[in-house]
Amino acid sequence: MATSFVRPNGQKRVVITGVGAISPLGNSLQDSWQAALNGQSGIANITKFDTEKFDVKFAGEVKNFPADQYIDKKEQKKMDLFIQYSLAATKMAFDQSGLKITEDNAETTGVFIGSGLGGLPVIEEQHLKLVEKGPSRVSPFFIPSCIANLAPGWVSMTYGIKGPNFTLTSACASGVHALGEAYNYIRFGLLDSVVAGGSESTVSPMAIAGFSNMRALSTRNESPSEASRPWDKDRDGFVLGEGAAIFILESLESATRRGANILCEISGYGASSDAYHITSPDPDGAGFVSAMKVALKDAQLNPSDIQYVNAHGTSTPVGDPLESNAVKKVMGDHAKDIWISSTKSMTGHLLGAAGAIESAFCIMSIQDQKVAPTINLKNPSPECDLDYVANTARDGKIKHVLNNSFGFGGTNSCLVFSKYEG
């Protein structure tokens, strides 16, 4: 039977043909994924600044990032790390995809990259110069090196992409929102391809102090690798992380025409708002439920079709049981049969890049038919009673997976990834 390039509802089918990643677990997707399957933690003591006066002294830092491999040294001075991570992950994604930007497709390709805070480390550095040495010492590259939209801006300039480029900023849901909107642009015929994902580099003094003072972070300084423990009875907050994941999304028609290797299909996207509080989720989890239901409806799937959920699962006392209850409300009796894991237990919480790196792991779960575990889950919290793939990866038949991302401000986003079947 010939491949159909459209869904039954007439929308274009959207596939992913390339993924690149930089994370606390490794400087490539394959390294990060293998470490995740092995249950390794990327959390360790902070090396970027002196933490003596800080209550929290650890994070999920990217280690030994080979910036010179991707970006000219002179150019590196013009960009915060979140931009550098974006460019590195984009190069990897293009290399895997094989997509080339030419005069024929430059205007029908876009760049949507999410970031929660943009270049916060550069803002801190330059503010210190302003205070200590005066306004004349602030770098002329300060503004373009930190504003969030310069991640997609640099990608568009590097590859000559002339379709729309912009940043989606929706806190910890930014990466999934970026992928979801890229999916929308392609399925509704506005673009043929989009470079999309999320990037963040906020392991910085202000970020650690800010999240710590609002009591959002774990304070398990004595054992950082065990600090992120979603659904565990002894969880005490999330762990800040950094990194990026970038994807090449194409219409199925575009990918097929050039003979691309298709990694998976995006089949559903849902987004919702809690309309409740600036930092606390709706206590009924209504926004979580709504986003998941919309994603499943968009994918034209039943709850029983989902084999795996990469959960938001941040390891906070409030959020984890709310997400578990929301999964039960959406999935019904099938909830107990679904594998659920939080890879934040190993990467930490990458904020605007969290949903992106977790989407990359979702795709790898379909590719390899394996699910990465939730590590540090030793004493399950009584109110968290689903199958969280505790501590050890699993093999299984995985056709449809759901990725949840929820953020401050009550912003929720979910994606369904499906095994590609022509």
Coordinates of C-alpha atoms in Angstrom, one line a residue, residues 60 114 214 422:
G60 CA 23.5 18.7 36.6
G114 CA 12.7 27.2 23.7
M214 CA 12.0 29.5 47.2
G422 CA 4.9 4.0 6.4

